[in-house]
CSV table of C-alpha atoms and ligand atoms in Angstrom, one decimal:
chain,number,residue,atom,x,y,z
A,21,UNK,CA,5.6,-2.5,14.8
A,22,UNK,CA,6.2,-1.7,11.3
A,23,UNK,CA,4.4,-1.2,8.6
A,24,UNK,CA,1.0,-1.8,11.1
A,25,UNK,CA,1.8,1.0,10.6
A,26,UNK,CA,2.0,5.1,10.5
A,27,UNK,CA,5.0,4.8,8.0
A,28,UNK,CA,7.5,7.1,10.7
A,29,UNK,CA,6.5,4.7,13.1
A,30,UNK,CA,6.5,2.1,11.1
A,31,UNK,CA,10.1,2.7,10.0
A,32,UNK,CA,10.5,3.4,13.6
A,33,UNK,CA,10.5,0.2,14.5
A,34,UNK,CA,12.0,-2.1,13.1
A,35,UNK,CA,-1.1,-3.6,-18.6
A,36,UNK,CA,0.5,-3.6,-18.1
A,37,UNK,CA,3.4,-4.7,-20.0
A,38,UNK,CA,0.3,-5.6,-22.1
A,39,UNK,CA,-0.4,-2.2,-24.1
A,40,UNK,CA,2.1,-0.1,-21.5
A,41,UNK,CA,-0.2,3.3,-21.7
A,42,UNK,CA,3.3,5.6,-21.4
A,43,UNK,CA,2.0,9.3,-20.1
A,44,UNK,CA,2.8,12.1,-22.9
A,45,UNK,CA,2.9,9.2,-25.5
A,46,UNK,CA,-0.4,7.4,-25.5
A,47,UNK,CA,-3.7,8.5,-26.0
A,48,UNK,CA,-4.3,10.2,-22.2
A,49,UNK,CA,-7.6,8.3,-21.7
A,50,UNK,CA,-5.4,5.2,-21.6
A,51,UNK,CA,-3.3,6.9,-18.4
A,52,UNK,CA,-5.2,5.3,-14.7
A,53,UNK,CA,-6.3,8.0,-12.8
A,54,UNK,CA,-7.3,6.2,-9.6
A,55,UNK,CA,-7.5,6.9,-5.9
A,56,UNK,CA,-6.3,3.5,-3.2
A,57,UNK,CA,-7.9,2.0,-0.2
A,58,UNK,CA,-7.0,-1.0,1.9
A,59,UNK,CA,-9.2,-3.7,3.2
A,60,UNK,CA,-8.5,-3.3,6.6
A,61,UNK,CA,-8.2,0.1,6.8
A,62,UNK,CA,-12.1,1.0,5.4
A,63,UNK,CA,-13.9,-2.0,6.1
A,64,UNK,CA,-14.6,-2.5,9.7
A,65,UNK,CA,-14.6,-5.6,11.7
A,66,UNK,CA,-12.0,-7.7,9.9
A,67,UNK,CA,-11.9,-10.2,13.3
A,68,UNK,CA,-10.0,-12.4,11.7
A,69,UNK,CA,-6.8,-10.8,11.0
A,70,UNK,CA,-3.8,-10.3,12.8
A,71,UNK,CA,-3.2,-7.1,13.3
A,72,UNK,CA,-7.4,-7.0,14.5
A,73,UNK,CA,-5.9,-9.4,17.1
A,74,UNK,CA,-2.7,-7.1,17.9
A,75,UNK,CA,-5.5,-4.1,18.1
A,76,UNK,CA,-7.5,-6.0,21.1
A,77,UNK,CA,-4.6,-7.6,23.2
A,78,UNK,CA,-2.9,-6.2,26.0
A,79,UNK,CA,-0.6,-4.7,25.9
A,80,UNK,CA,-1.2,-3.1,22.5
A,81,UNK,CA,0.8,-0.5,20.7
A,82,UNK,CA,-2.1,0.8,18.1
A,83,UNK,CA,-3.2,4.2,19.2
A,84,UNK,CA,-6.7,2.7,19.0
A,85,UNK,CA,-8.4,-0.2,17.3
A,86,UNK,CA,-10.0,-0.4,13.9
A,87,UNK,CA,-13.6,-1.3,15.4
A,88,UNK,CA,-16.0,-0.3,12.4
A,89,UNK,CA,-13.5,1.9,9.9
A,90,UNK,CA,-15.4,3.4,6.9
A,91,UNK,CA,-17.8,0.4,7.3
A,92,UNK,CA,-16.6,0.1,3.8
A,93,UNK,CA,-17.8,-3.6,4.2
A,94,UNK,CA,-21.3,-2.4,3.5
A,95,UNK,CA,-20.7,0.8,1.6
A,96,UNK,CA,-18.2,-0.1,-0.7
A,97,UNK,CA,-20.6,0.2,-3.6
A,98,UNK,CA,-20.5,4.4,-2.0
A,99,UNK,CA,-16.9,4.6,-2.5
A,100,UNK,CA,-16.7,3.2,-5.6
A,101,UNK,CA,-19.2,6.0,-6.8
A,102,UNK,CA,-17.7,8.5,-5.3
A,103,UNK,CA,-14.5,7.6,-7.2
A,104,UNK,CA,-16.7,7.8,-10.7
A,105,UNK,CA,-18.2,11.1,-9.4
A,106,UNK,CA,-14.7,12.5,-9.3
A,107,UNK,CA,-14.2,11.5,-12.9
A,108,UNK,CA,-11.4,9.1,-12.0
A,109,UNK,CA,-10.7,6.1,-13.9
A,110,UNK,CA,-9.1,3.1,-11.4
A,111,UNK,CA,-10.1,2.2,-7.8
A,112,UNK,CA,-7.6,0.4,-5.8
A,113,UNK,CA,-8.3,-2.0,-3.2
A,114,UNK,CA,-7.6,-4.8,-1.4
A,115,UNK,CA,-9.1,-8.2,-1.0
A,116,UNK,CA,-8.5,-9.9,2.9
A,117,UNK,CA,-7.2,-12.7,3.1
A,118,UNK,CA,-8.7,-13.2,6.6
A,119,UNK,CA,-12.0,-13.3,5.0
A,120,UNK,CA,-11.9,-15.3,2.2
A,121,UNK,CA,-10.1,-17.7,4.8
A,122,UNK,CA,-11.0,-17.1,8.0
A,123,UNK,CA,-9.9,-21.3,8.7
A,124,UNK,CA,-6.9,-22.7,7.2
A,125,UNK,CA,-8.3,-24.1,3.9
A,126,UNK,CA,-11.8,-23.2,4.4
A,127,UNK,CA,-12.9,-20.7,2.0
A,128,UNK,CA,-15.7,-18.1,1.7
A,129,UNK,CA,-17.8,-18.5,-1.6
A,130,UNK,CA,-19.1,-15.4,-0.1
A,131,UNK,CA,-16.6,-12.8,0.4
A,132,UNK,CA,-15.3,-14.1,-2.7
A,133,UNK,CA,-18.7,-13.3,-4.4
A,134,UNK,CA,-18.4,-10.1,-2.0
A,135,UNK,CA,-14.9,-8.8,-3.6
A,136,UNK,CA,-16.0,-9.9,-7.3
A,137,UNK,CA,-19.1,-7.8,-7.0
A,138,UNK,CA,-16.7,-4.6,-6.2
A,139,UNK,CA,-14.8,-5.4,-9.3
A,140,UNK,CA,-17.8,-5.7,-11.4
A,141,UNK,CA,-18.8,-2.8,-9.9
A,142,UNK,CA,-15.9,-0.5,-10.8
A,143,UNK,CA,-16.4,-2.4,-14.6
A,144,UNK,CA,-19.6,-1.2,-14.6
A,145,UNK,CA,-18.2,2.1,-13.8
A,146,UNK,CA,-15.7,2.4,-15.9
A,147,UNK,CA,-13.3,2.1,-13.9
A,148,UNK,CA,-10.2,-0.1,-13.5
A,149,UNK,CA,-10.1,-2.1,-10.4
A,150,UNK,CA,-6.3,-2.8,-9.3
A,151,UNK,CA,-6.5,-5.2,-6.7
A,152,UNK,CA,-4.1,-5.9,-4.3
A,153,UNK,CA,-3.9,-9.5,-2.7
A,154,UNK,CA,-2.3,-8.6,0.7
A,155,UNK,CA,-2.1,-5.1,2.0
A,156,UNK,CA,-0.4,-6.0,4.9
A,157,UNK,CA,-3.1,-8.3,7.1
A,158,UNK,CA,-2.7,-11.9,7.1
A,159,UNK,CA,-5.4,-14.0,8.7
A,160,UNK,CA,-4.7,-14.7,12.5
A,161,UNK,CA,-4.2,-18.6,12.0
A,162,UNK,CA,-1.6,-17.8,9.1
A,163,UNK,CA,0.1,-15.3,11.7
A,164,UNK,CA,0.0,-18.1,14.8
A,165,UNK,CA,1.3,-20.9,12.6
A,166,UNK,CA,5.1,-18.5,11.7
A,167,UNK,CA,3.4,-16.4,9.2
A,168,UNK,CA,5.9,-15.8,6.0
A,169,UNK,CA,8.8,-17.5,8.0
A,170,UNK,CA,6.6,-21.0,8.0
A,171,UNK,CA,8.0,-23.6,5.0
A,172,UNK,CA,4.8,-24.1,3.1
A,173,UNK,CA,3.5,-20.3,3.4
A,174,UNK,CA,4.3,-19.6,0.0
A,175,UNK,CA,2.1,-22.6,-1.2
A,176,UNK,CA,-0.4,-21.3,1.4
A,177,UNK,CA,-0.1,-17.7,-0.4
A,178,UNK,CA,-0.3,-19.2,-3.6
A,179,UNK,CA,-3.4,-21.3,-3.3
A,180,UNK,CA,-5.5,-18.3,-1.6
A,181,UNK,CA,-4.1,-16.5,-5.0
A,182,UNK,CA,-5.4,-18.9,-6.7
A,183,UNK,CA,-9.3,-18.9,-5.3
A,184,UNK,CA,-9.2,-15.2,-5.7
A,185,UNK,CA,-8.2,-15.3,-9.2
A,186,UNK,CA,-10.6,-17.9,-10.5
A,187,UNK,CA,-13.1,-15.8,-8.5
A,188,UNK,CA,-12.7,-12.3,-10.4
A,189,UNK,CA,-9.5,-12.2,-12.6
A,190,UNK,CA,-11.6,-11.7,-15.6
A,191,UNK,CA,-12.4,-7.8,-14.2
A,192,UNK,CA,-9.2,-7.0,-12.9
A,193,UNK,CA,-7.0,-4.4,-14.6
A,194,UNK,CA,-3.7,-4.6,-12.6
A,195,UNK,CA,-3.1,-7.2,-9.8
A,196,UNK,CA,-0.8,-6.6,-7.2
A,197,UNK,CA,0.6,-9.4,-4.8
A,198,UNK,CA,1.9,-7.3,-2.0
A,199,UNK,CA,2.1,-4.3,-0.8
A,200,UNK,CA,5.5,-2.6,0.6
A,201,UNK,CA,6.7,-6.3,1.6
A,202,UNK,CA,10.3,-4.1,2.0
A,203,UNK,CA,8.3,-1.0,4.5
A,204,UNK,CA,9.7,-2.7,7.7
A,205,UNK,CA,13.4,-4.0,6.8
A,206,UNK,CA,15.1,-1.6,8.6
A,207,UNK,CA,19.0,-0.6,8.5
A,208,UNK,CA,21.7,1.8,9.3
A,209,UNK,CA,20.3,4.3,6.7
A,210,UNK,CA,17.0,4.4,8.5
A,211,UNK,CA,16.3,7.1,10.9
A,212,UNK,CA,13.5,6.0,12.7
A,213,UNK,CA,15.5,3.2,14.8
A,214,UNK,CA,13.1,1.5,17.6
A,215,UNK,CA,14.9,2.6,20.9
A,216,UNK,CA,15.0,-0.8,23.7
A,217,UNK,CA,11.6,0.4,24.9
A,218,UNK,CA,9.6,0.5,22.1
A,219,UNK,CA,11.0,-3.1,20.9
A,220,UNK,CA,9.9,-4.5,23.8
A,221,UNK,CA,6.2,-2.7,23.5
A,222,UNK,CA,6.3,-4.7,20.4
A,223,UNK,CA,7.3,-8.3,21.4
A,224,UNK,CA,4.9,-7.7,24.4
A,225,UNK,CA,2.0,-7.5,22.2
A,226,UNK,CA,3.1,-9.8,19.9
A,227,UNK,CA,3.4,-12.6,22.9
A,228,UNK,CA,-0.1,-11.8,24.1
A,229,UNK,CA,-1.3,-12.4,20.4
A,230,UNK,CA,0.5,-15.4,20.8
A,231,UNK,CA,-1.3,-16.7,23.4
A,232,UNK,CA,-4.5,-15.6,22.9
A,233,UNK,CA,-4.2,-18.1,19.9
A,234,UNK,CA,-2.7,-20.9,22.0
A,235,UNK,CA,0.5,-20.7,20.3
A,236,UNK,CA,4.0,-19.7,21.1
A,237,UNK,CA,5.0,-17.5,17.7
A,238,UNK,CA,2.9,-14.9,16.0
A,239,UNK,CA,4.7,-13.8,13.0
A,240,UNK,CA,4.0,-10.7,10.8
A,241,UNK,CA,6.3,-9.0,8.2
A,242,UNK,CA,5.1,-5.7,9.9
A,243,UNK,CA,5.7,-6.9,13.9
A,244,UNK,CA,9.5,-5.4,13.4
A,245,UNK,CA,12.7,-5.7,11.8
A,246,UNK,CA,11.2,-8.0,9.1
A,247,UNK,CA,14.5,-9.4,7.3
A,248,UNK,CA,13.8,-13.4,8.4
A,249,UNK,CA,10.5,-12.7,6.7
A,250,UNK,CA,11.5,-11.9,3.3
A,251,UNK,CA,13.1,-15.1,1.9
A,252,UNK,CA,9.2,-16.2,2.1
A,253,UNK,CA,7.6,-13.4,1.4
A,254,UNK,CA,9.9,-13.2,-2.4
A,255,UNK,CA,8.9,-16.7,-2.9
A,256,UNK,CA,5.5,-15.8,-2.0
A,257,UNK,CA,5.2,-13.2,-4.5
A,258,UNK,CA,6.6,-15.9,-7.9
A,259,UNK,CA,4.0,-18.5,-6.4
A,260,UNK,CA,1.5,-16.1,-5.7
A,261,UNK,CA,2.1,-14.3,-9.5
A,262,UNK,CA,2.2,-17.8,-10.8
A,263,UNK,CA,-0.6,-18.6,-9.6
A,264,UNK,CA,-2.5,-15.7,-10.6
A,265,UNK,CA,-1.3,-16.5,-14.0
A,266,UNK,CA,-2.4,-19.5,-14.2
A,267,UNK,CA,-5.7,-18.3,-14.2
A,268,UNK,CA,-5.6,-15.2,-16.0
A,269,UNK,CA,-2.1,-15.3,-18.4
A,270,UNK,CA,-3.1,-12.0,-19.8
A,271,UNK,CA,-3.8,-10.1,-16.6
A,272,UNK,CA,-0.7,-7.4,-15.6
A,273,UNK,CA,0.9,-8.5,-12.0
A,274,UNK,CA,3.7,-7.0,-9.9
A,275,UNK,CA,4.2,-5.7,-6.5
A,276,UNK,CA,4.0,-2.5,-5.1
A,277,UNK,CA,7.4,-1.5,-2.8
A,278,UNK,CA,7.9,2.0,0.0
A,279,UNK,CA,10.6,3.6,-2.1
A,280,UNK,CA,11.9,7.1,-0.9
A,281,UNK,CA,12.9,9.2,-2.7
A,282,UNK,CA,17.0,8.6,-1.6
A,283,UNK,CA,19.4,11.4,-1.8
A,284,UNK,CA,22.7,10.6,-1.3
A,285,UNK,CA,25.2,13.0,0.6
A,286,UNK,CA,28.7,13.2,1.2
A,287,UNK,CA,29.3,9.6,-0.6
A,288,UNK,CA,27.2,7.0,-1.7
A,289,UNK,CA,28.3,3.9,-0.4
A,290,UNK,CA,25.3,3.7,2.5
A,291,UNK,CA,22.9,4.4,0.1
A,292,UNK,CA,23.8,1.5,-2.1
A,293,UNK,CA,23.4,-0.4,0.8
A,294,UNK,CA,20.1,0.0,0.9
A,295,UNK,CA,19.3,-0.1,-2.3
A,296,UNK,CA,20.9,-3.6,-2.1
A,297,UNK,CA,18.8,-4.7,1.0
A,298,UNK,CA,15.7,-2.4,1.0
A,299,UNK,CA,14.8,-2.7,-3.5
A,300,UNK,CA,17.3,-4.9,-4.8
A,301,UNK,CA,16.0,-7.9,-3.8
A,302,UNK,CA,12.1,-7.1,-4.3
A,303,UNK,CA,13.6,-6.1,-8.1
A,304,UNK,CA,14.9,-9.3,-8.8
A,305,UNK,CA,11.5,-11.5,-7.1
A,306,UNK,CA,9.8,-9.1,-10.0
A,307,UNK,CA,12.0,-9.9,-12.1
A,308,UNK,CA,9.2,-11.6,-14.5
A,309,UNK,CA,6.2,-9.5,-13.8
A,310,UNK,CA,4.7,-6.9,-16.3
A,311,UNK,CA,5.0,-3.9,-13.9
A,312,UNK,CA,6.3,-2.2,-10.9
A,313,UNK,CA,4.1,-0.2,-7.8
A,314,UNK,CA,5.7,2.5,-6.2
A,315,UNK,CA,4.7,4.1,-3.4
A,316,UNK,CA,6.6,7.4,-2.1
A,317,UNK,CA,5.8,9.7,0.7
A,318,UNK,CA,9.3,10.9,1.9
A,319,UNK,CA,12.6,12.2,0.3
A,320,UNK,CA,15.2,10.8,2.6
A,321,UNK,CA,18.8,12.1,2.7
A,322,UNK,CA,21.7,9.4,3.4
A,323,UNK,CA,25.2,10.6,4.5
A,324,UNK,CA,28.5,9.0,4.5
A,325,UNK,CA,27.8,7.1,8.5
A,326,UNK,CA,23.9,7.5,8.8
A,327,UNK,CA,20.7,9.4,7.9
A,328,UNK,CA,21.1,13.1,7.7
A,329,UNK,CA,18.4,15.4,8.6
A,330,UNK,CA,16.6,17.5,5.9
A,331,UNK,CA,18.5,20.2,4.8
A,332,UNK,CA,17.3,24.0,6.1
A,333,UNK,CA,17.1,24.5,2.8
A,334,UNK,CA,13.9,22.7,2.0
A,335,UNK,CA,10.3,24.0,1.8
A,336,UNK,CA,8.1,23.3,5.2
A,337,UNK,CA,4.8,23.1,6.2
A,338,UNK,CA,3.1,24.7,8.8
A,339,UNK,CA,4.2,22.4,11.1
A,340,UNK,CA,7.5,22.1,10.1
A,341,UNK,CA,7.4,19.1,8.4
A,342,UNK,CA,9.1,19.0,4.9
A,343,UNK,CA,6.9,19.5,2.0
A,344,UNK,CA,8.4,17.7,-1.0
A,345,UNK,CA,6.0,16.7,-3.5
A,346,UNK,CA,8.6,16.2,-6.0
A,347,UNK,CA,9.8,13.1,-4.2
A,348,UNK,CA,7.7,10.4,-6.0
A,349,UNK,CA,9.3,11.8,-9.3
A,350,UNK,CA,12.6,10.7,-8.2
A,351,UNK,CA,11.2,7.6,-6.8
A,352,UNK,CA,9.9,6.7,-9.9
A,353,UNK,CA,12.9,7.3,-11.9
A,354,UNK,CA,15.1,5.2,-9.8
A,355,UNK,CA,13.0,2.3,-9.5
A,356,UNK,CA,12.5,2.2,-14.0
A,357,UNK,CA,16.1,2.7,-13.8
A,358,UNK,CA,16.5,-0.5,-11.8
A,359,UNK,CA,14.4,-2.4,-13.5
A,360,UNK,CA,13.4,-1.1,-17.3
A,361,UNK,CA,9.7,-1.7,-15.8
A,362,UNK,CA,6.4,0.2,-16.6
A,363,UNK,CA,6.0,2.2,-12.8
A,364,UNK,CA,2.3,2.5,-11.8
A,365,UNK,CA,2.4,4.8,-8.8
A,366,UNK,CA,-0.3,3.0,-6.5
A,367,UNK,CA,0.1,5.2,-3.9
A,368,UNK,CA,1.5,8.4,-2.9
A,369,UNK,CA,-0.5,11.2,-1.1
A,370,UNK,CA,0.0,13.4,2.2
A,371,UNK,CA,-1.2,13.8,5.9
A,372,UNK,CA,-2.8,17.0,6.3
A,373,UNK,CA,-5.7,17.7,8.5
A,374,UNK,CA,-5.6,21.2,7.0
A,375,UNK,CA,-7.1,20.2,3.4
A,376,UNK,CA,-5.5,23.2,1.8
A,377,UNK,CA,-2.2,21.3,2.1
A,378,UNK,CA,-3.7,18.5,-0.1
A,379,UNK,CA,-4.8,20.7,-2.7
A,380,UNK,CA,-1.5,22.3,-2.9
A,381,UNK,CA,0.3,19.0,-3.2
A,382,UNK,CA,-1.5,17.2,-5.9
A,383,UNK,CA,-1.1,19.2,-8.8
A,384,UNK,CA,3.0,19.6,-7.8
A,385,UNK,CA,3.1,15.3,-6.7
A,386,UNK,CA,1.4,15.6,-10.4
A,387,UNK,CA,3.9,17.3,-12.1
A,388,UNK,CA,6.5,15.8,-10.8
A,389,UNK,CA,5.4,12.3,-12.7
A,390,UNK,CA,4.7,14.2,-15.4
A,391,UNK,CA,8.0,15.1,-16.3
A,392,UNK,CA,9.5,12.0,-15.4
A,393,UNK,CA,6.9,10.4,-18.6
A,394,UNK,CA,8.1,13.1,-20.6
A,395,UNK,CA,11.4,12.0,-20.2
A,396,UNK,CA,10.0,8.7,-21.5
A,397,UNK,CA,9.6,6.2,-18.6
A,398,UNK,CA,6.6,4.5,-19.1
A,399,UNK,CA,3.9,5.1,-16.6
A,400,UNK,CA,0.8,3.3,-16.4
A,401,UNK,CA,-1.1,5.3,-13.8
A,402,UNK,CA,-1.2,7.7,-10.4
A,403,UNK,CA,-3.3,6.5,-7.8
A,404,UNK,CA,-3.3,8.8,-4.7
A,405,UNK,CA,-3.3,7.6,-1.3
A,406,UNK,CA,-6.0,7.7,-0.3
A,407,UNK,CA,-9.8,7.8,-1.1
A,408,UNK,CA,-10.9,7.9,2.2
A,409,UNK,CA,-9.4,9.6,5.7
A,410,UNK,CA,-9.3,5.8,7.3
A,411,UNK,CA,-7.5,3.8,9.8
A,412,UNK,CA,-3.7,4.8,9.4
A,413,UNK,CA,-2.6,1.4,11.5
A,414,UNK,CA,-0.4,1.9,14.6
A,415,UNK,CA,-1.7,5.8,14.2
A,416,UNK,CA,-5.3,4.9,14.5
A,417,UNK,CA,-7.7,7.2,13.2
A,418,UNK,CA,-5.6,10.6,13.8
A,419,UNK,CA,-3.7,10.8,10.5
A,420,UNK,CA,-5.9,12.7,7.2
A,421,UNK,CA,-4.7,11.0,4.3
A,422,UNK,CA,-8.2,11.0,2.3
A,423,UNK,CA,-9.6,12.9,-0.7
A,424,UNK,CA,-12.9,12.4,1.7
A,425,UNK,CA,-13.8,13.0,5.0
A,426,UNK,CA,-15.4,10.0,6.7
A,427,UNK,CA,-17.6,11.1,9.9
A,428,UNK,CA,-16.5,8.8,12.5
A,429,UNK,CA,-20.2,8.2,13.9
A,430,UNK,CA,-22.4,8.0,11.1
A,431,UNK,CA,-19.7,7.0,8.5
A,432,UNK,CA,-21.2,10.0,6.2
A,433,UNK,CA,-18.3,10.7,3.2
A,434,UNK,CA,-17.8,14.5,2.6
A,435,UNK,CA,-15.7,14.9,-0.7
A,436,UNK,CA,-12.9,17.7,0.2
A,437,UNK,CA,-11.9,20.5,-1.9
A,438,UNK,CA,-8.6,18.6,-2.7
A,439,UNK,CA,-10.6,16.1,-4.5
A,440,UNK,CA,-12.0,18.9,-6.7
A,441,UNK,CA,-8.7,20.1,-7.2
A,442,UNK,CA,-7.5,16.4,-8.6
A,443,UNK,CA,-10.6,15.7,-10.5
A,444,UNK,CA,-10.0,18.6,-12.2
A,445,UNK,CA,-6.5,17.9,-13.3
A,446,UNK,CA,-7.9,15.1,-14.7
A,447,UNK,CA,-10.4,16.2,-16.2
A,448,UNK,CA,-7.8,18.3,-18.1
A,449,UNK,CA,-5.6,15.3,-18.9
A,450,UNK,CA,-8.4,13.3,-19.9
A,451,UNK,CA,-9.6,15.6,-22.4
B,9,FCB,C1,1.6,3.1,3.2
B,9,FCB,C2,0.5,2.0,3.3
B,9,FCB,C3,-0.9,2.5,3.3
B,9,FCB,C4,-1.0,3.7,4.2
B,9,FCB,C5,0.0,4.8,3.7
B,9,FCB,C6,-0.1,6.1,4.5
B,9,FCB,O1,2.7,2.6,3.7
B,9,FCB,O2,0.7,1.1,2.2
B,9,FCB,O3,-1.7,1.4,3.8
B,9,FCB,O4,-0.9,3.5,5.5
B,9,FCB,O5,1.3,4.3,3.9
């Protein structure tokens, strides 16, 4: 399964525009400083999603299930302080879908009062809530019914867009449709192919989710190679942005898309194939909207016939892995290339159980958009990935992502030193 998701594995398998805040050229307050989180990775309990349903059957490929997460349902009003504490100025999150319509086209006045209250909250704060309208979870009845594939699911995106727009638009600062809709297209570029086994893993949980709703399809965009998916899902984002502006014309909207930081080698024509399949497309749904999300976690290096592996060359971690903060500064350069968009990074960040590692990468991930506003692209914010060590989808619990520990049992938050280290970058910038 895709993006449900570790992104390796993930890949395995299968404002705004309004005042444009540009970094070096605006005041620095005006420059979002945020950390992200995802619904269904902190809140515990999210039953009626499909990937809580892909989590319970058997056969299952998740490492483990999500079960209580950060119990952010009940402490989000925690997180969100924790985020002030830190002297940040944006908190992202997501609302779930799966709540706020558990039934097809019954709605919850209360989780929609719930998710308002967070936005308020972060007002309150001071700080800007970016809000992102599916992070990946769909609810369960959208997923049994042929999920983006289904004719009408755009007008079924776009009327769920709606209820949560009327319901807190007004607080919002940035509002993003989806997130990484393009993670699990995957292509001869990619080197994290699914091998036979691993595909069939997939379509044997995806079967038992099938069934355990009564129905003979259960479609995600992160259940494997999701290119049938994306005709609806780019339709899904105008009727969803549409929609959104129909409540709120003012309010900044775009998408947020996985872009790697893509270095060509030995020719270029593989690369521009995926830039045609992987971002072209996702460019042209955004066409209209005031801004563009990038997330980056990789560099990835493309040869004439295939992925290439990283060159000797380049720095490691302890364990071996490539450490290349610098990525998300090509990243962003690309994709304002593309598009002549603002870039708000809405997430980029590290997995390091050794904290050190964090604390190394922020101020370099850091500098690395720093330059790239100095060379003038305007950039509305950096949000890192993540607030919170949380449920890292097909990965479970393993991967360390977070600014703060979360203890598994009591769900006590333990700010890391690499949250010190980026509150007091900002705190420079800021001043
Ligand atoms: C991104 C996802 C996010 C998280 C990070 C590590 O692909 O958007 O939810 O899993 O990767």
């Amino acid at each position: 399964m895709a993006g449900v998701i570790d992104r390796r594995q993930a890949l395995a398998l299968g404002a705004a525009a309004m005042a444009t805040p540009v970094l070096a050229r605006t005041p620095r307050s005006d420059f979002l400083w945020g950390a992200a989180t995802a619904g269904h990775q902190i809140e515990g309990n999210n039953v009626n999603a499909d990937i809580w349903l892909l989590e319970q059957v058997k056969p299952t490929v998740f490492a483990e299930p999500s079960g209580d997460a950060c119990d952010s349902l009940n402490r989000w009003a925690e997180d969100v302080a924790i985020v002030k504490a830190l002297g940040l100025n944006a908190y992202r999150f997501s609302v779930e879908w799966a709540r706020i319509e558990p039934v097809q086209g019954r709605f919850s006045q209360a989780y929609l009062d719930h998710y308002a209250r967070i936005v308020d909250r972060c007002r309150v704060s001071g700080l800007a809530p970016i809000v992102t309208f599916n992070h990946f979870t769909t609810p369960r009845w959208f997923a049994a019914r042929g999920g983006w594939e289904a004719a009408d699911a755009p007008a079924l995106f776009a009327r769920y867009c709606d209820r949560v727009a009327r319901a807190m638009a007004g607080g919002i600062s940035h509002a993003l449709t989806f997130n990484e809709p393009n993670l699990s297209i995957s292509g001869p570029w990619s080197r994290f192919q699914p091998d036979a086994k691993a595909r069939a893993a997939t379509r044997a949980m995806i079967d038992a989710a099938a069934k355990a709703c009564g129905s003979d399809r259960f479609s995600l965009l992160n259940g494997g190679d999701a290119t049938p998916m994306i005709p609806g899902v780019l339709r899904a984002h105008r009727t969803g942005r549409d929609a959104i502006k129909a409540v709120r014309g003012d309010l900044p909207v775009g998408l947020s898309l996985a872009i790697s930081d893509d270095v060509s080698i030995d020719g270029d024509a593989l690369l521009a194939a995926k830039r045609r399949a992987h971002y072209e497309p996702f460019f042209e749904a955004g066409r209209d909207d005031d801004f563009l999300g990038v997330q980056t976690y990789e560099r990835t290096y493309i040869g004439r016939a295939g992925p290439l592996d990283t060159p000797p060359t380049t720095p490691r971690r302890a364990d071996g892995k490539p450490y290349e903060p610098e990525a998300i500064g090509g990243s962003i350069r690309y994709a304002h290339k593309a598009t002549g968009k603002p870039i708000l990074v809405t997430e980029n960040g590290i997995d390091a159980s050794d904290d050190a590692e964090r604390a190394r990468f922020i101020p370099a991930a850091i500098a690395a958009v720093q330059a790239a506003g100095r060379d003038g692209i305007p950039i509305l914010g950096y949000i890192h990935w993540s607030l919170l060590d949380n449920f890292e989808w097909l990965s479970g619990y393993k991967p360390r992502y977070g600014l703060v520990a979360v203890d598994r049992t009591t769900f006590k938050r333990t700010v890391k030193p690499s949250a010190r280290v980026y509150a007091a970058l900002v705190r420079k910038h800021m001043r």
